[in-house]
Structure formats: C-alpha cells, structure tokens
Short mmCIF file of C-alpha atoms in Angstrom, two decimals:
data_model
loop_
_atom_site.label_atom_id
_atom_site.label_comp_id
_atom_site.label_asym_id
_atom_site.label_seq_id
_atom_site.Cartn_x
_atom_site.Cartn_y
_atom_site.Cartn_z
CA MET A 1 0.07 0.09 -0.02
CA ALA A 2 1.35 3.34 -1.01
CA HIS A 3 1.67 5.99 1.81
CA HIS A 4 0.98 9.80 0.68
CA LEU A 5 2.22 12.86 2.38
CA ASP A 6 -0.69 15.03 4.20
CA PRO A 7 0.47 18.52 4.97
CA GLU A 8 -2.48 18.92 7.38
CA ARG A 9 -1.56 15.77 9.19
CA MET A 10 2.11 16.60 9.41
CA GLN A 11 0.96 20.01 10.99
CA ARG A 12 -0.87 18.16 13.60
CA ASP A 13 1.57 15.74 14.46
CA SER A 14 4.18 18.66 14.97
CA ALA A 15 1.95 20.15 17.51
CA ALA A 16 1.29 17.13 19.28
CA ALA A 17 5.17 16.46 19.50
CA SER A 18 5.61 19.70 20.81
CA GLN A 19 2.98 19.05 23.69
CA LEU A 20 4.64 15.91 24.45
CA ALA A 21 7.94 17.33 24.79
CA ALA A 22 6.60 19.85 27.42
CA ILE A 23 5.61 17.21 29.92
CA PRO A 24 8.00 17.27 32.92
CA THR A 25 10.25 14.21 33.10
CA ASN A 26 9.55 13.75 36.91
CA ARG A 27 5.95 13.70 36.68
CA VAL A 28 4.00 10.85 38.22
CA CYS A 29 2.24 8.75 35.62
CA THR A 30 -1.03 6.92 36.59
CA MET A 31 -2.15 6.12 33.13
CA SER A 32 -2.19 2.23 33.58
CA THR A 33 -4.61 2.48 36.70
CA SER A 34 -7.50 3.94 34.53
CA ILE A 35 -7.18 0.74 32.13
CA GLN A 36 -9.04 -2.35 33.77
CA GLU A 37 -7.35 -5.51 32.61
CA SER A 38 -9.94 -8.28 31.67
CA VAL A 39 -9.51 -11.68 33.15
CA SER A 40 -10.46 -15.18 32.35
CA LEU A 41 -10.53 -17.07 35.68
CA ALA A 42 -10.18 -20.80 35.98
CA LEU A 43 -11.59 -21.96 39.32
CA GLY A 44 -10.34 -25.62 40.49
CA SER A 45 -12.07 -28.29 42.53
CA GLY A 46 -11.27 -29.20 46.15
CA GLY A 47 -14.30 -29.34 48.17
CA ALA A 48 -14.44 -26.72 51.02
CA ARG A 49 -11.20 -25.29 49.90
CA GLY A 50 -13.20 -23.76 47.13
CA LEU A 51 -14.40 -21.19 49.50
CA ALA A 52 -11.01 -19.64 48.90
CA HIS A 53 -12.26 -18.69 45.43
CA ILE A 54 -14.46 -16.04 47.12
CA GLY A 55 -11.66 -14.23 48.50
CA ILE A 56 -9.51 -14.46 45.32
CA ILE A 57 -12.31 -12.94 43.35
CA GLU A 58 -12.64 -10.02 46.03
CA CYS A 59 -8.91 -9.51 45.78
CA LEU A 60 -8.94 -9.23 41.90
CA ILE A 61 -11.79 -6.90 41.83
CA ASP A 62 -10.33 -4.82 44.71
CA GLN A 63 -7.09 -4.67 42.48
CA GLY A 64 -9.08 -3.22 39.52
CA TYR A 65 -9.27 -6.37 37.34
CA ARG A 66 -12.56 -6.92 35.36
CA ILE A 67 -13.52 -10.72 35.41
CA ALA A 68 -14.83 -11.42 32.03
CA SER A 69 -15.08 -15.10 31.78
CA ILE A 70 -15.10 -17.92 34.50
CA SER A 71 -14.53 -21.72 33.94
CA GLY A 72 -15.05 -23.82 37.04
CA ALA A 73 -14.95 -27.36 38.00
CA SER A 74 -16.74 -28.90 41.15
CA MET A 75 -16.80 -26.19 43.91
CA GLY A 76 -15.10 -23.68 41.35
CA SER A 77 -18.31 -24.00 39.05
CA LEU A 78 -20.43 -23.21 42.08
CA ILE A 79 -18.33 -20.09 43.29
CA GLY A 80 -17.88 -18.97 39.68
CA GLY A 81 -21.61 -19.44 38.76
CA ILE A 82 -22.88 -17.60 41.74
CA TYR A 83 -20.37 -14.75 41.01
CA ALA A 84 -21.50 -14.77 37.21
CA ALA A 85 -25.07 -14.41 38.41
CA GLY A 86 -24.10 -11.25 40.76
CA GLU A 87 -24.90 -12.87 43.91
CA LEU A 88 -21.40 -13.70 45.54
CA ASP A 89 -21.97 -11.36 48.46
CA ALA A 90 -25.36 -12.89 49.47
CA TYR A 91 -23.67 -16.48 49.31
CA LYS A 92 -20.72 -15.15 51.32
CA ARG A 93 -23.11 -14.01 54.08
CA TRP A 94 -24.94 -17.17 54.17
CA VAL A 95 -21.92 -19.55 53.93
CA CYS A 96 -20.00 -17.67 56.76
CA SER A 97 -23.07 -17.91 59.00
CA LEU A 98 -22.93 -21.73 59.00
CA GLY A 99 -21.82 -23.51 61.97
CA ARG A 100 -20.40 -27.20 62.25
CA THR A 101 -23.88 -28.66 62.85
CA ASP A 102 -25.55 -26.30 60.13
CA VAL A 103 -23.63 -28.02 57.49
CA LEU A 104 -25.15 -31.54 58.48
CA ARG A 105 -28.53 -30.36 57.94
CA PHE A 106 -27.95 -30.03 54.15
CA LEU A 107 -26.89 -33.55 53.85
CA ASP A 108 -30.02 -35.39 52.15
CA PHE A 109 -29.16 -38.97 52.04
CA ALA A 110 -29.81 -41.00 48.80
CA PHE A 111 -29.69 -44.53 50.30
CA SER A 112 -28.85 -45.92 46.98
CA GLY A 113 -25.75 -47.51 45.66
CA ASP A 114 -24.62 -44.71 43.33
CA GLY A 115 -23.94 -41.93 45.99
CA LEU A 116 -24.56 -41.02 49.57
CA LEU A 117 -26.11 -37.68 48.86
CA LYS A 118 -28.71 -36.60 46.53
CA GLY A 119 -27.62 -32.83 46.79
CA ASP A 120 -31.09 -31.47 46.49
CA ARG A 121 -31.24 -29.57 49.63
CA ILE A 122 -28.21 -27.62 49.02
CA MET A 123 -29.26 -26.77 45.32
CA ASP A 124 -32.67 -25.73 46.38
CA ARG A 125 -31.16 -23.36 48.89
CA LEU A 126 -28.89 -21.80 46.15
CA ARG A 127 -31.88 -21.30 43.73
CA GLU A 128 -33.70 -19.80 46.49
CA MET A 129 -30.76 -17.38 47.19
CA VAL A 130 -29.90 -16.73 43.43
CA GLY A 131 -32.97 -17.50 41.57
CA GLU A 132 -33.36 -19.41 38.37
CA ARG A 133 -30.81 -18.26 35.85
CA GLN A 134 -29.74 -19.32 32.31
CA ILE A 135 -26.08 -19.47 31.62
CA GLU A 136 -26.25 -17.59 28.33
CA ASP A 137 -27.94 -14.72 29.97
CA LEU A 138 -25.35 -14.10 32.56
CA PRO A 139 -23.23 -10.81 32.53
CA VAL A 140 -20.09 -12.99 32.71
CA THR A 141 -19.23 -15.71 30.49
CA PHE A 142 -19.45 -18.88 32.32
CA THR A 143 -18.64 -22.66 31.71
CA ALA A 144 -19.17 -25.53 34.04
CA VAL A 145 -16.89 -28.42 33.68
CA ALA A 146 -18.50 -32.04 34.35
CA THR A 147 -17.31 -35.39 33.30
CA ASP A 148 -19.66 -37.87 31.17
CA ILE A 149 -19.15 -41.05 32.99
CA GLU A 150 -20.34 -43.42 30.36
CA ARG A 151 -18.39 -42.05 27.55
CA GLN A 152 -15.53 -41.05 29.78
CA ARG A 153 -14.97 -37.51 28.60
CA GLU A 154 -14.91 -34.01 29.66
CA VAL A 155 -18.07 -32.00 29.12
CA TRP A 156 -18.27 -27.91 29.03
CA ILE A 157 -21.60 -26.70 29.89
CA SER A 158 -21.90 -23.02 28.68
CA GLU A 159 -25.75 -22.69 28.15
CA GLY A 160 -28.97 -23.81 29.89
CA PRO A 161 -30.16 -23.44 33.59
CA LEU A 162 -27.19 -22.61 35.68
CA PHE A 163 -27.97 -24.91 38.54
CA ASP A 164 -28.14 -27.77 36.53
CA ALA A 165 -24.53 -27.23 35.29
CA VAL A 166 -23.39 -26.73 38.86
CA ARG A 167 -25.17 -29.78 40.22
CA ALA A 168 -23.55 -31.88 37.42
CA SER A 169 -20.10 -30.31 38.05
CA ILE A 170 -20.18 -31.14 41.90
CA ALA A 171 -21.31 -34.72 41.71
CA VAL A 172 -18.11 -36.25 43.41
CA PRO A 173 -18.18 -39.94 42.62
CA GLY A 174 -19.22 -41.91 45.56
CA ILE A 175 -20.46 -38.79 47.54
CA PHE A 176 -23.32 -37.24 45.42
CA THR A 177 -25.30 -39.25 43.04
CA PRO A 178 -24.58 -38.71 39.34
CA TYR A 179 -26.64 -36.03 37.54
CA GLU A 180 -28.68 -36.89 34.29
CA TYR A 181 -28.33 -33.96 32.02
CA GLN A 182 -29.30 -34.12 28.28
CA GLY A 183 -29.10 -37.78 28.00
CA MET A 184 -25.63 -37.86 29.70
CA THR A 185 -24.86 -39.31 33.17
CA LEU A 186 -22.62 -36.63 34.71
CA VAL A 187 -20.33 -36.49 37.65
CA ASP A 188 -17.83 -34.10 39.31
CA GLY A 189 -15.71 -32.14 36.64
CA GLY A 190 -12.52 -32.51 38.77
CA LEU A 191 -12.44 -36.11 37.85
CA LEU A 192 -10.90 -35.25 34.47
CA ASN A 193 -10.01 -31.52 34.82
CA PRO A 194 -9.43 -30.24 38.32
CA VAL A 195 -8.03 -27.02 36.96
CA PRO A 196 -10.17 -26.07 34.01
CA ILE A 197 -7.91 -23.78 32.00
CA ALA A 198 -8.69 -25.11 28.67
CA PRO A 199 -12.22 -23.59 28.24
CA THR A 200 -10.72 -20.16 28.69
CA PHE A 201 -8.84 -20.48 25.39
CA ARG A 202 -12.06 -19.23 23.71
CA ASP A 203 -11.75 -16.03 25.46
CA PHE A 204 -10.40 -12.71 24.14
CA THR A 205 -9.04 -11.36 27.49
CA ASP A 206 -5.97 -9.80 28.70
CA LEU A 207 -5.08 -12.19 31.43
CA THR A 208 -5.67 -15.78 32.32
CA ILE A 209 -5.67 -16.64 36.16
CA ALA A 210 -5.79 -20.23 37.23
CA VAL A 211 -6.52 -21.39 40.85
CA ASN A 212 -5.33 -24.89 41.98
CA LEU A 213 -6.80 -25.93 45.30
CA ASN A 214 -4.61 -29.17 45.30
CA ALA A 215 -1.20 -27.35 45.86
CA LYS A 216 1.74 -28.72 47.65
CA THR A 217 3.54 -25.65 49.13
CA PRO A 218 6.60 -25.35 51.40
CA GLN A 219 4.19 -24.17 54.05
CA SER A 220 1.93 -27.02 53.70
CA ARG A 221 0.54 -26.98 57.14
CA ARG A 222 -2.71 -25.09 57.21
CA THR A 223 -1.95 -23.41 60.79
CA ASP A 224 1.00 -21.99 59.23
CA THR A 225 -1.04 -20.27 56.19
CA LEU A 226 -3.59 -18.50 58.52
CA PRO A 227 -3.25 -15.64 60.70
CA ALA A 228 -2.90 -16.58 64.50
CA SER A 229 -6.02 -15.27 65.51
CA LYS A 230 -7.86 -17.56 62.96
CA ARG A 231 -6.10 -20.80 63.74
CA ARG A 232 -8.44 -23.29 65.31
CA GLU A 233 -8.00 -25.66 68.30
CA PRO A 234 -6.81 -29.01 66.97
CA GLU A 235 -8.68 -31.05 69.67
CA ALA A 236 -12.01 -29.59 68.96
CA ASP A 237 -11.68 -29.90 65.33
CA GLN A 238 -10.55 -33.38 65.37
CA GLY A 239 -13.53 -34.38 67.30
CA TYR A 240 -15.74 -32.74 64.79
CA GLN A 241 -14.14 -34.54 61.93
CA ALA A 242 -14.24 -37.67 63.59
CA ARG A 243 -18.10 -37.34 64.35
CA ILE A 244 -18.81 -36.36 60.70
CA ARG A 245 -16.93 -39.01 59.17
CA GLN A 246 -18.46 -41.60 61.41
CA PHE A 247 -21.75 -40.24 60.79
CA LEU A 248 -21.44 -40.74 57.06
CA ASP A 249 -19.62 -44.02 57.31
CA THR A 250 -22.70 -45.26 59.08
CA ILE A 251 -24.94 -44.31 56.45
CA GLY A 252 -22.58 -46.29 53.82
CA SER A 253 -22.04 -49.20 56.18
CA ASN A 254 -23.03 -51.53 53.62
CA LEU A 255 -19.96 -50.56 51.55
CA VAL A 256 -17.54 -51.04 54.47
CA GLY A 257 -16.02 -54.28 55.42
CA SER A 258 -14.78 -55.19 58.98
CA GLY A 259 -14.67 -52.73 61.68
CA ASP A 260 -10.84 -52.77 61.94
CA GLN A 261 -10.48 -51.07 58.47
CA ARG A 262 -8.11 -47.89 58.66
CA PHE A 263 -10.39 -45.75 56.50
CA GLY A 264 -14.27 -45.52 56.26
CA VAL A 265 -16.07 -45.23 53.03
CA PHE A 266 -16.25 -41.32 53.15
CA GLU A 267 -12.70 -40.78 53.96
CA LEU A 268 -11.32 -43.28 51.73
CA THR A 269 -13.36 -41.86 48.68
CA THR A 270 -12.52 -38.34 49.33
CA ARG A 271 -8.75 -38.96 49.90
CA SER A 272 -8.67 -41.27 46.78
CA PHE A 273 -10.29 -38.60 44.63
CA GLU A 274 -8.06 -35.86 45.89
CA THR A 275 -5.03 -38.05 45.10
CA MET A 276 -6.04 -38.45 41.77
CA GLN A 277 -6.81 -34.70 41.39
CA ASN A 278 -3.27 -33.78 42.58
CA ALA A 279 -1.68 -35.65 39.85
CA ILE A 280 -4.11 -34.39 37.06
CA ALA A 281 -3.83 -30.90 38.14
CA ALA A 282 -0.17 -30.69 37.80
CA THR A 283 -0.27 -32.13 34.24
CA LYS A 284 -3.15 -29.79 33.22
CA ILE A 285 -1.27 -26.76 34.50
CA ALA A 286 1.99 -28.03 32.57
CA ALA A 287 -0.10 -28.35 29.54
CA TYR A 288 -1.87 -25.18 29.48
CA ARG A 289 0.25 -22.66 31.21
CA PRO A 290 -1.82 -19.66 32.47
CA ASP A 291 -0.43 -16.14 33.04
CA VAL A 292 -0.91 -16.26 36.84
CA ILE A 293 -1.41 -19.57 39.06
CA ILE A 294 -2.90 -18.98 42.57
CA ASP A 295 -2.02 -22.14 44.77
CA VAL A 296 -4.17 -23.10 47.53
CA PRO A 297 -2.48 -25.77 49.78
CA ARG A 298 -4.42 -29.04 49.50
CA ASP A 299 -4.33 -29.39 53.30
CA ALA A 300 -5.73 -25.79 53.98
CA SER A 301 -8.95 -27.77 54.85
CA ALA A 302 -10.58 -31.05 54.66
CA ALA A 303 -13.10 -31.61 51.87
CA HIS A 304 -16.26 -31.31 54.13
CA GLU A 305 -15.07 -28.25 56.42
CA PHE A 306 -17.60 -25.64 55.13
CA HIS A 307 -17.88 -24.37 58.41
CA ARG A 308 -14.56 -22.62 58.02
CA ALA A 309 -15.63 -20.24 55.32
CA ARG A 310 -14.50 -17.17 56.89
CA GLU A 311 -10.80 -18.30 57.42
CA LEU A 312 -10.68 -19.86 53.90
CA ILE A 313 -11.96 -16.57 52.20
CA GLU A 314 -9.42 -14.84 54.05
CA LEU A 315 -6.63 -17.17 53.04
CA GLY A 316 -7.78 -16.93 49.29
CA TYR A 317 -7.62 -13.15 49.43
CA ALA A 318 -4.03 -13.38 50.94
CA LEU A 319 -2.88 -15.84 48.58
CA ALA A 320 -4.36 -13.79 45.51
CA GLU A 321 -2.46 -10.60 46.84
CA SER A 322 0.93 -12.53 46.86
CA ALA A 323 0.33 -14.12 43.56
CA MET A 324 -0.52 -10.93 41.84
CA GLU A 325 2.12 -8.75 43.58
CA PRO A 326 4.96 -9.44 40.73
CA ARG A 327 2.29 -8.08 38.02
CA ARG A 328 1.46 -5.05 40.23
CA ALA A 329 5.16 -4.29 40.74
CA GLY A 330 5.97 -4.80 37.11
CA ALA A 331 2.91 -2.42 36.15
CA ALA A 332 4.27 0.25 38.54
CA LEU A 333 7.76 0.12 36.89
CA GLY A 334 6.32 0.20 33.34
CA SER A 335 3.52 2.67 33.83
CA CYS A 336 5.32 5.76 32.82
CA PRO A 337 6.66 6.03 29.20
CA THR A 338 10.03 7.65 28.54
CA HIS A 339 9.83 10.94 26.58
CA ALA A 340 12.59 11.68 24.36
CA LEU A 341 13.27 15.16 23.17
#
C-alpha cells in the first residue's frame, strides 16, 4: 500500500510532538490505573477449599481487574456461577453464617448404591438465594466443567439452567449421586479436569488466572498459612471431623467391611479422589500454562469443612494478593513512558 504525504496531518503531528516534549520528566504517571485488565478465571475443584475462590475474586476486583470469563470445576463452578449471576455477596454472608452442625442439615441421603447424597437440599437453597438463571443470560461468560462417566470424556456446559450445570459439576463420585443431563450421566468435573484452564482459550481477555486447590507448598501446614487469630483448636476440630466421618460412614456401612479397617467409606473416597486430582492438576497446569497461578495448599482444609468459610475466604484473599504482587510491581515500573526530546 502506498503512503502519501498529508500537510495537514504533518502540522497536527508537529503540534502533538511539541506538547509531548513539554511534559516534565519527573511527573508521576497514573495512566495504567485507568485501564481495567480483563481476566479469564479458571476455578479449580477441592471441596470446602473452594471457598477460597471467594477471597480470590474479591482481591482481583479490589485490584481493579475485570473478570470477564469464568471456567469452573466442582466447587469452582459453584462459586464461579454464583459470582457470574451477581450474587456472591449474598452467598458469602450465608456460608459464613454456617456452623458445624448447620452443614449436616444439608446432607440429604440417597440411600442408593450410586452415591451417599442427593444434593437436592443445597441446590434448592442456592436457587432460593440466586434465582433460576440461564447461563447464556449471565453478564459474565461462564462454563461449568463436568465428566460424562459413560463416554469417559470432559463436558463443558456453557448454556442452559445455571444450577443444572453446577449440580452436574459437583457430583463427586461416591458422595453425590450422578446427575442426568441432556441424555448424559455426569459426575464431578474435577475427575478429569481439576483446574479447567482449557475452556478459557475461547476468550479474548488480557489475562488468564488459574486457581489450583490441590497445591503442595513449602508451608503446607494449614495453621502456618492462616493468621494466628484464625487458627483453630486442633482437639475440637479433630472431634468434629471424627463425628462427621463416623456419621457418613454409618450411612454407607453397607460399603464397609470389617470394623478394623483404617479408613471408612467417606474418608477413603475423598482421599482417593483428591490424590487423583493432585496428579491431574499438575499435568493440566503444565500443558495449559496460565499467566498467573494461585496455589491453595491441599491441606488448607478437609473437603467437608464448610464451617470454616470465613478463614478460607481470608486465606484466598491473602494468596491472591501474593500471587498478583509481581504483576502489580511490574505495572508500576512500566506505567510511565519515557519521553525523548
């Protein structure tokens, strides 16, 4: 293509150059703070540790990022879907109000061979809180990841009723009954993709951030990662864990052999599932490298400890701040252009 000289344009460019040269070299530049970077967020699976997603989302918003797209597996789909529907604050207030015994009230037992829990009570409560929503109508692009157990493949749900998609994505094998959806038998998305980065490849955003809830970190003890004021009393917690495991194992006693076995059905199922997720998560992150990874230690909480919502949210916020700090520092250094005379 040929470029022709334009006298009027040359005059405008000359005037602009004169104005640029007049800018003081010691002037503080804040140009970058007025531009919101758009984010694709991949929220991983990990039971109650997924409550850390709330703190991570809050931190990103506080730092000025615009969350344009969310892909979630299991608990990541639940938190991500509720945020996409604009009701994360209401959910946070509710979940932070739950005590240890409150959690038990949402356990609706299936008394069947394909899962201990039906999951209807918790889904009904979420529908009451958020309302019936269609995924395609949400202001934030949302994808719930589930697993087609019969065809042994990953399923991305990005349209249709929000809580049908969430229910399918949270169906931990052996714990929740599978969910029948559009002719498929679906179970937990974390079974094949515990850190669902791949669905974000369809997005046109500035940044991809993945949250891994199954990370192993140098400070792997959960009491080391929390503020001293938030550390719980080990004796009381161990008693609670023992009671809830015993309660669930009693319900599934037909699946348990002799009483001298080391693990009950509930603990063995959750530990086995998390062990598998740990290995798959490392592979997925290596294959689909995001711009930022936020690692939540896998021993930050047990899968069923939803009564610890407040401290897990705070942990998520702190981990997000730490993970995003290098980008903030880099942005501060590169925010002011150099003006050459």
